[in-house]
Short mmCIF file of C-alpha atoms in Angstrom, two decimals:
data_model
loop_
_atom_site.label_atom_id
_atom_site.label_comp_id
_atom_site.label_asym_id
_atom_site.label_seq_id
_atom_site.Cartn_x
_atom_site.Cartn_y
_atom_site.Cartn_z
CA MET S 1 26.55 -50.80 46.81
CA LYS S 2 29.89 -49.06 46.27
CA VAL S 3 29.98 -45.35 45.48
CA CYS S 4 32.98 -43.31 44.34
CA LEU S 5 32.93 -39.54 44.97
CA ILE S 6 35.52 -37.63 42.96
CA THR S 7 36.63 -34.00 43.11
CA THR S 8 39.37 -32.31 41.12
CA TYR S 9 39.85 -28.82 42.54
CA GLU S 10 38.43 -26.72 45.36
CA LEU S 11 40.87 -23.84 45.87
CA GLY S 12 43.28 -25.96 47.88
CA HIS S 13 40.73 -26.89 50.56
CA GLN S 14 39.81 -30.35 51.78
CA PRO S 15 36.50 -30.63 49.90
CA PHE S 16 33.34 -30.03 51.92
CA GLY S 17 31.46 -30.92 48.73
CA VAL S 18 32.69 -34.51 49.00
CA ALA S 19 32.79 -34.92 52.79
CA SER S 20 29.15 -33.85 53.25
CA PRO S 21 27.52 -36.24 50.73
CA ALA S 22 29.89 -38.99 51.90
CA ARG S 23 28.24 -38.79 55.32
CA TRP S 24 24.73 -38.93 53.84
CA LEU S 25 25.52 -41.84 51.54
CA GLU S 26 27.21 -43.85 54.28
CA ASP S 27 24.20 -43.26 56.52
CA ALA S 28 22.09 -44.75 53.71
CA GLY S 29 24.24 -47.88 53.65
CA ALA S 30 26.65 -47.09 50.83
CA GLU S 31 30.31 -48.07 50.86
CA VAL S 32 31.90 -44.77 49.87
CA ALA S 33 35.36 -44.09 48.47
CA CYS S 34 36.47 -40.44 48.20
CA ILE S 35 39.09 -39.27 45.71
CA ASP S 36 40.57 -35.77 45.56
CA LEU S 37 42.60 -35.49 42.38
CA ALA S 38 43.93 -32.10 43.50
CA VAL S 39 46.29 -33.83 45.95
CA GLU S 40 46.28 -37.54 45.14
CA CYS S 41 46.37 -39.94 42.22
CA LEU S 42 43.28 -41.69 40.95
CA ASN S 43 42.40 -44.72 43.07
CA GLU S 44 41.88 -47.14 40.21
CA ASP S 45 40.50 -49.97 42.37
CA ALA S 46 37.85 -47.68 43.87
CA VAL S 47 36.80 -46.54 40.40
CA ARG S 48 36.65 -50.10 39.03
CA GLN S 49 34.50 -51.34 41.90
CA ALA S 50 32.00 -48.47 41.99
CA GLU S 51 28.45 -48.81 40.71
CA LEU S 52 27.88 -45.07 41.11
CA ILE S 53 30.54 -42.50 40.29
CA ALA S 54 29.62 -38.93 41.26
CA ILE S 55 31.92 -36.06 40.31
CA HIS S 56 31.78 -32.75 42.17
CA LEU S 57 31.93 -29.56 40.06
CA PRO S 58 32.06 -26.53 42.39
CA MET S 59 33.80 -24.22 39.92
CA HIS S 60 34.93 -23.76 36.32
CA MET S 61 38.47 -25.07 36.86
CA ALA S 62 37.11 -28.20 38.53
CA THR S 63 34.84 -28.80 35.53
CA ARG S 64 37.70 -28.53 33.04
CA LEU S 65 39.88 -30.86 35.11
CA ALA S 66 37.06 -33.37 35.51
CA ALA S 67 36.54 -33.46 31.75
CA ALA S 68 40.26 -34.17 31.31
CA ALA S 69 40.17 -37.00 33.86
CA LEU S 70 36.97 -38.57 32.57
CA PRO S 71 38.45 -40.68 29.73
CA LYS S 72 40.64 -42.55 32.21
CA ILE S 73 37.75 -42.94 34.66
CA ARG S 74 35.50 -44.38 31.96
CA ALA S 75 38.29 -46.64 30.66
CA LEU S 76 38.53 -48.14 34.13
CA ASN S 77 34.75 -48.45 34.56
CA ALA S 78 32.34 -47.88 31.70
CA SER S 79 29.36 -49.51 33.37
CA ALA S 80 29.00 -47.40 36.53
CA HIS S 81 26.24 -44.79 36.63
CA LEU S 82 27.92 -41.41 36.08
CA ALA S 83 26.59 -38.37 37.92
CA PHE S 84 27.81 -34.78 38.14
CA TYR S 85 26.82 -32.42 40.95
CA GLY S 86 27.60 -28.92 42.18
CA LEU S 87 27.31 -25.29 41.07
CA TYR S 88 28.78 -25.92 37.63
CA ALA S 89 26.89 -29.14 36.94
CA MET S 90 23.54 -27.74 35.81
CA LEU S 91 25.24 -24.77 34.13
CA ASN S 92 27.06 -27.25 31.89
CA LYS S 93 24.31 -29.85 31.58
CA ALA S 94 24.48 -30.19 27.77
CA TYR S 95 28.26 -30.47 27.81
CA LEU S 96 28.22 -33.04 30.62
CA ARG S 97 25.64 -35.08 28.74
CA GLU S 98 28.05 -35.20 25.80
CA LEU S 99 30.70 -36.51 28.18
CA GLY S 100 28.40 -39.34 29.25
CA GLY S 101 26.79 -37.86 32.35
CA GLN S 102 23.58 -39.70 33.22
CA THR S 103 22.39 -37.64 36.20
CA ILE S 104 23.03 -33.91 36.79
CA LEU S 105 22.36 -32.43 40.24
CA ALA S 106 22.66 -28.97 41.79
CA GLY S 107 21.61 -27.05 44.88
CA GLU S 108 21.18 -28.97 48.11
CA VAL S 109 22.41 -32.21 46.56
CA GLU S 110 22.96 -34.57 49.48
CA GLY S 111 19.40 -35.89 49.53
CA SER S 112 19.38 -36.14 45.74
CA LEU S 113 22.50 -38.30 45.77
CA VAL S 114 20.96 -40.56 48.39
CA ARG S 115 17.79 -40.95 46.30
CA LEU S 116 19.89 -41.77 43.24
CA TYR S 117 21.87 -44.33 45.24
CA GLU S 118 18.69 -45.96 46.52
CA LYS S 119 17.19 -46.17 43.02
CA LEU S 120 20.33 -47.81 41.69
CA SER S 121 20.46 -50.17 44.68
CA HIS S 122 16.94 -51.38 43.93
CA GLY S 123 17.36 -51.52 40.17
CA ALA S 124 14.80 -48.75 39.61
CA SER S 125 14.89 -46.44 36.59
CA THR S 126 16.96 -43.29 37.00
CA ASP S 127 15.55 -41.57 33.92
CA GLY S 128 14.59 -37.93 34.48
CA GLY S 129 16.62 -37.79 37.69
CA ASP S 130 18.23 -34.41 37.00
CA GLU S 131 17.24 -31.83 39.57
CA VAL S 132 18.06 -28.56 41.27
CA VAL S 133 16.94 -28.85 44.88
CA LEU S 134 16.25 -25.68 46.86
CA ALA S 135 14.57 -27.20 49.88
CA LYS S 136 15.88 -26.81 53.41
CA GLN S 137 17.47 -29.98 54.68
CA ARG S 138 18.73 -31.00 58.07
CA PHE S 139 22.49 -30.92 57.73
CA ARG S 140 24.81 -33.62 59.01
CA VAL S 141 28.42 -33.49 60.15
CA PRO S 142 30.62 -34.17 57.09
CA ASN S 143 32.59 -37.42 57.02
CA ARG S 144 36.20 -36.48 56.26
CA LYS S 145 37.82 -39.81 57.12
CA GLY S 146 38.09 -40.94 53.51
CA LEU S 147 39.90 -37.79 52.37
CA PRO S 148 43.65 -37.00 52.43
CA GLU S 149 44.87 -35.44 55.68
CA LEU S 150 44.69 -31.66 56.08
CA SER S 151 48.46 -31.23 55.94
CA ARG S 152 48.34 -32.14 52.23
CA TYR S 153 46.19 -29.13 51.42
CA ALA S 154 46.97 -25.41 51.16
CA THR S 155 48.43 -23.77 54.24
CA LEU S 156 48.17 -20.21 55.55
CA ASN S 157 51.51 -18.43 55.52
CA ILE S 158 51.40 -15.86 58.33
CA GLY S 159 55.00 -14.72 57.87
CA VAL S 160 58.42 -15.30 59.49
CA GLY S 161 58.42 -18.83 58.13
CA HIS S 162 55.33 -19.88 60.06
CA LYS S 163 52.49 -21.69 58.33
CA LYS S 164 49.12 -22.84 59.65
CA ILE S 165 47.25 -25.97 58.59
CA VAL S 166 43.88 -24.86 57.25
CA GLY S 167 40.48 -26.49 57.62
CA TYR S 168 37.34 -25.55 55.71
CA THR S 169 33.64 -25.54 56.50
CA GLU S 170 30.41 -23.77 55.50
CA ALA S 171 27.97 -21.97 57.80
CA THR S 172 25.50 -21.17 55.02
CA ARG S 173 24.94 -22.28 51.44
CA GLY S 174 23.60 -20.26 48.54
CA CYS S 175 23.28 -16.46 48.54
CA LYS S 176 20.46 -13.93 48.66
CA HIS S 177 22.12 -11.63 46.11
CA PHE S 178 22.04 -11.61 42.28
CA CYS S 179 25.52 -10.46 41.18
CA ARG S 180 25.55 -11.13 37.44
CA HIS S 181 29.00 -12.72 37.26
CA CYS S 182 28.37 -15.22 40.06
CA PRO S 183 27.79 -18.97 39.49
CA VAL S 184 25.77 -19.24 42.72
CA VAL S 185 22.90 -17.17 41.28
CA PRO S 186 21.69 -19.50 38.46
CA THR S 187 21.32 -22.34 40.96
CA TYR S 188 20.13 -20.65 44.14
CA GLN S 189 18.13 -17.74 42.65
CA GLY S 190 18.53 -15.51 45.68
CA ARG S 191 18.04 -18.17 48.35
CA PHE S 192 20.43 -19.29 51.05
CA PHE S 193 20.29 -21.98 53.71
CA VAL S 194 21.70 -21.87 57.22
CA VAL S 195 23.79 -24.82 58.40
CA GLU S 196 22.94 -25.50 62.04
CA SER S 197 25.58 -24.11 64.40
CA ASN S 198 26.06 -27.39 66.22
CA VAL S 199 26.83 -29.13 62.90
CA VAL S 200 29.35 -26.43 61.92
CA LEU S 201 31.06 -26.58 65.31
CA LYS S 202 31.28 -30.37 65.22
CA ASP S 203 32.83 -30.16 61.78
CA ILE S 204 35.35 -27.60 63.01
CA ARG S 205 36.05 -29.74 66.07
CA GLN S 206 36.95 -32.79 64.01
CA GLN S 207 39.25 -30.71 61.81
CA VAL S 208 41.00 -29.13 64.81
CA ASP S 209 41.47 -32.63 66.18
CA ALA S 210 43.03 -33.50 62.81
CA GLY S 211 45.50 -30.62 63.11
CA ALA S 212 43.69 -27.54 61.73
CA GLN S 213 45.04 -24.27 63.14
CA HIS S 214 42.94 -21.97 60.97
CA ILE S 215 39.44 -22.37 59.49
CA THR S 216 38.10 -20.92 56.25
CA PHE S 217 34.36 -20.28 56.23
CA GLY S 218 33.61 -20.89 52.57
CA ASP S 219 30.10 -19.42 52.45
CA PRO S 220 29.45 -17.26 49.37
CA ASP S 221 28.71 -14.57 51.97
CA PHE S 222 29.27 -15.09 55.71
CA PHE S 223 26.96 -12.15 56.44
CA ASN S 224 23.94 -13.36 54.47
CA GLY S 225 22.75 -14.20 57.97
CA PRO S 226 24.78 -11.83 60.18
CA GLY S 227 23.15 -12.92 63.43
CA HIS S 228 23.91 -16.58 62.71
CA ALA S 229 27.46 -15.68 61.64
CA MET S 230 28.27 -13.70 64.78
CA ARG S 231 26.78 -16.29 67.13
CA LEU S 232 28.91 -18.89 65.38
CA ALA S 233 32.02 -16.69 65.57
CA GLU S 234 31.50 -16.20 69.30
CA ALA S 235 30.99 -19.93 69.93
CA PHE S 236 33.97 -20.78 67.73
CA HIS S 237 36.27 -18.40 69.59
CA ALA S 238 35.03 -19.54 73.00
CA GLU S 239 35.89 -23.16 72.20
CA PHE S 240 39.00 -22.58 70.08
CA PRO S 241 40.60 -19.31 71.26
CA ASN S 242 43.91 -20.13 69.58
CA VAL S 243 42.43 -21.08 66.21
CA THR S 244 42.01 -18.28 63.67
CA TYR S 245 39.60 -18.03 60.74
CA ASP S 246 38.70 -16.12 57.59
CA ALA S 247 35.43 -15.49 55.77
CA THR S 248 33.99 -13.97 52.60
CA ILE S 249 31.70 -10.92 53.00
CA LYS S 250 30.21 -8.53 50.41
CA VAL S 251 31.29 -4.89 50.36
CA GLU S 252 27.74 -3.73 51.08
CA HIS S 253 27.51 -6.07 54.07
CA LEU S 254 30.83 -4.86 55.45
CA LEU S 255 29.38 -1.34 55.32
CA ALA S 256 25.98 -2.26 56.72
CA HIS S 257 27.52 -4.20 59.60
CA ARG S 258 30.65 -2.18 60.25
CA ASP S 259 29.77 -2.29 63.95
CA LYS S 260 30.62 -6.02 63.87
CA LEU S 261 34.07 -5.69 62.28
CA VAL S 262 36.00 -5.16 65.50
CA ARG S 263 34.34 -8.20 67.04
CA LEU S 264 35.26 -10.30 64.01
CA ALA S 265 38.90 -9.38 64.62
CA GLU S 266 38.58 -10.06 68.35
CA THR S 267 37.17 -13.54 67.72
CA GLY S 268 40.14 -14.52 65.57
CA CYS S 269 39.21 -13.43 62.05
CA LEU S 270 42.52 -12.72 60.32
CA PHE S 271 41.17 -11.51 56.99
CA VAL S 272 38.01 -11.02 54.97
CA THR S 273 37.74 -11.80 51.28
CA THR S 274 35.41 -9.46 49.43
CA ALA S 275 34.40 -9.47 45.76
CA VAL S 276 35.06 -5.86 44.73
CA GLU S 277 35.53 -6.92 41.07
CA GLU S 278 35.71 -3.38 39.62
CA VAL S 279 36.19 0.27 40.62
CA ASP S 280 34.28 1.77 37.68
CA ASP S 281 30.75 2.57 38.86
CA THR S 282 29.27 1.97 35.39
CA VAL S 283 30.72 -1.55 35.25
CA LEU S 284 29.74 -2.24 38.87
CA ALA S 285 26.15 -1.38 37.92
CA LYS S 286 26.32 -3.78 34.97
CA LEU S 287 27.53 -6.51 37.33
CA ASP S 288 24.79 -5.61 39.85
CA LYS S 289 27.34 -5.68 42.65
CA GLY S 290 25.41 -3.48 45.06
CA HIS S 291 28.36 -1.23 45.85
CA THR S 292 30.31 1.68 44.37
CA ARG S 293 33.92 2.75 44.06
CA ALA S 294 33.44 5.04 47.07
CA ASP S 295 32.01 2.11 49.07
CA PHE S 296 35.14 0.08 48.38
CA ILE S 297 37.39 2.90 49.58
CA GLU S 298 35.26 3.26 52.72
CA VAL S 299 35.46 -0.48 53.43
CA VAL S 300 39.25 -0.40 53.13
CA GLU S 301 39.30 2.32 55.79
CA SER S 302 36.76 0.56 58.04
CA THR S 303 38.50 -2.82 58.01
CA ARG S 304 41.89 -1.24 58.65
CA ALA S 305 40.46 0.63 61.62
CA ALA S 306 38.99 -2.64 62.94
CA GLY S 307 42.28 -4.51 62.62
CA LEU S 308 41.05 -6.74 59.80
CA MET S 309 43.05 -7.51 56.69
CA LEU S 310 40.94 -7.02 53.56
CA SER S 311 41.53 -9.43 50.68
CA PRO S 312 39.66 -7.99 47.68
CA THR S 313 39.10 -9.85 44.42
CA PHE S 314 38.86 -8.22 41.01
CA ILE S 315 37.81 -9.03 37.44
CA PRO S 316 40.42 -6.91 35.65
CA PHE S 317 39.48 -8.11 32.15
CA HIS S 318 35.85 -8.23 31.04
CA PRO S 319 33.76 -7.06 28.04
CA TRP S 320 33.92 -3.42 29.20
CA THR S 321 37.65 -3.23 29.94
CA THR S 322 39.52 -0.28 28.44
CA PRO S 323 43.19 0.67 28.76
CA THR S 324 42.14 3.76 30.69
CA GLY S 325 39.92 1.76 33.02
CA PHE S 326 42.63 -0.81 33.70
CA LEU S 327 45.16 1.90 34.53
CA ASP S 328 42.57 3.53 36.79
CA LEU S 329 42.15 0.28 38.71
CA LEU S 330 45.90 -0.07 39.20
CA THR S 331 46.25 3.58 40.21
CA LEU S 332 43.54 3.30 42.84
CA LEU S 333 45.07 0.15 44.31
CA VAL S 334 48.47 1.85 44.57
#
């Protein structure tokens, strides 16, 4: 049976959320076509021929773009079973139902997609197939062959006119924290799952072979499992000493594991993204971020001392924003 996996936007990365289920579905016997509308036009033949169309929704922007693309997808093929999966799928279940979604999946979705495929292959009922799966699975090396080449995705500009081709992988999925603004929390409820190191390294290896010069670890938090993260960083650097990487790490984890920051830099970590979000302690408490304004300032100093570039993110406009608070944020950053 033919399956079409579609994604619309994943921050400029070649989508792990398509490559991983593609491997699982092909192992189950499916003929899989992958479409990334962020960098390519809709493959109309693949859509027409599919009996299962599954659309990946990893973020809000991807959901909006998928909704805009759906009328054309359904005009090409109104009979295929339509599934949505990813962090924003279950969050928007009612809306996706209105759009014609027949199966909604979240969490560790690869096995769920295989079960859906097998039911459809055997003509079994798919009623009541919606599910959020939080069970540990044995990960497989993503199949990236059906996706556009890495050079068509976002590059890392390191200055003086030099750019690096960027690959993307995940060492863990989910998160053990409960930040109130985060879309990971409603699905994973404080749980995270480790991707086996050999699987991560094989995925990196195939991307380096395809031209990747830098790897983004897209985990919600690379230090949810700091031991796993550092072992992986060491193995990565040993095999690819000329390939750099970046990761996302919470402010509180950067403080708790400041002894590891120098080694991150030594193993090729160019920068760390961290969700600061606010510098007002009252708002930070409302968001349940687990850090304070003073913690942020301390992390800036610690990462600078370790030779790491810090890339903080902020939510400058929210229900508690005031002119004074906004000016305070800008003043502190200056």
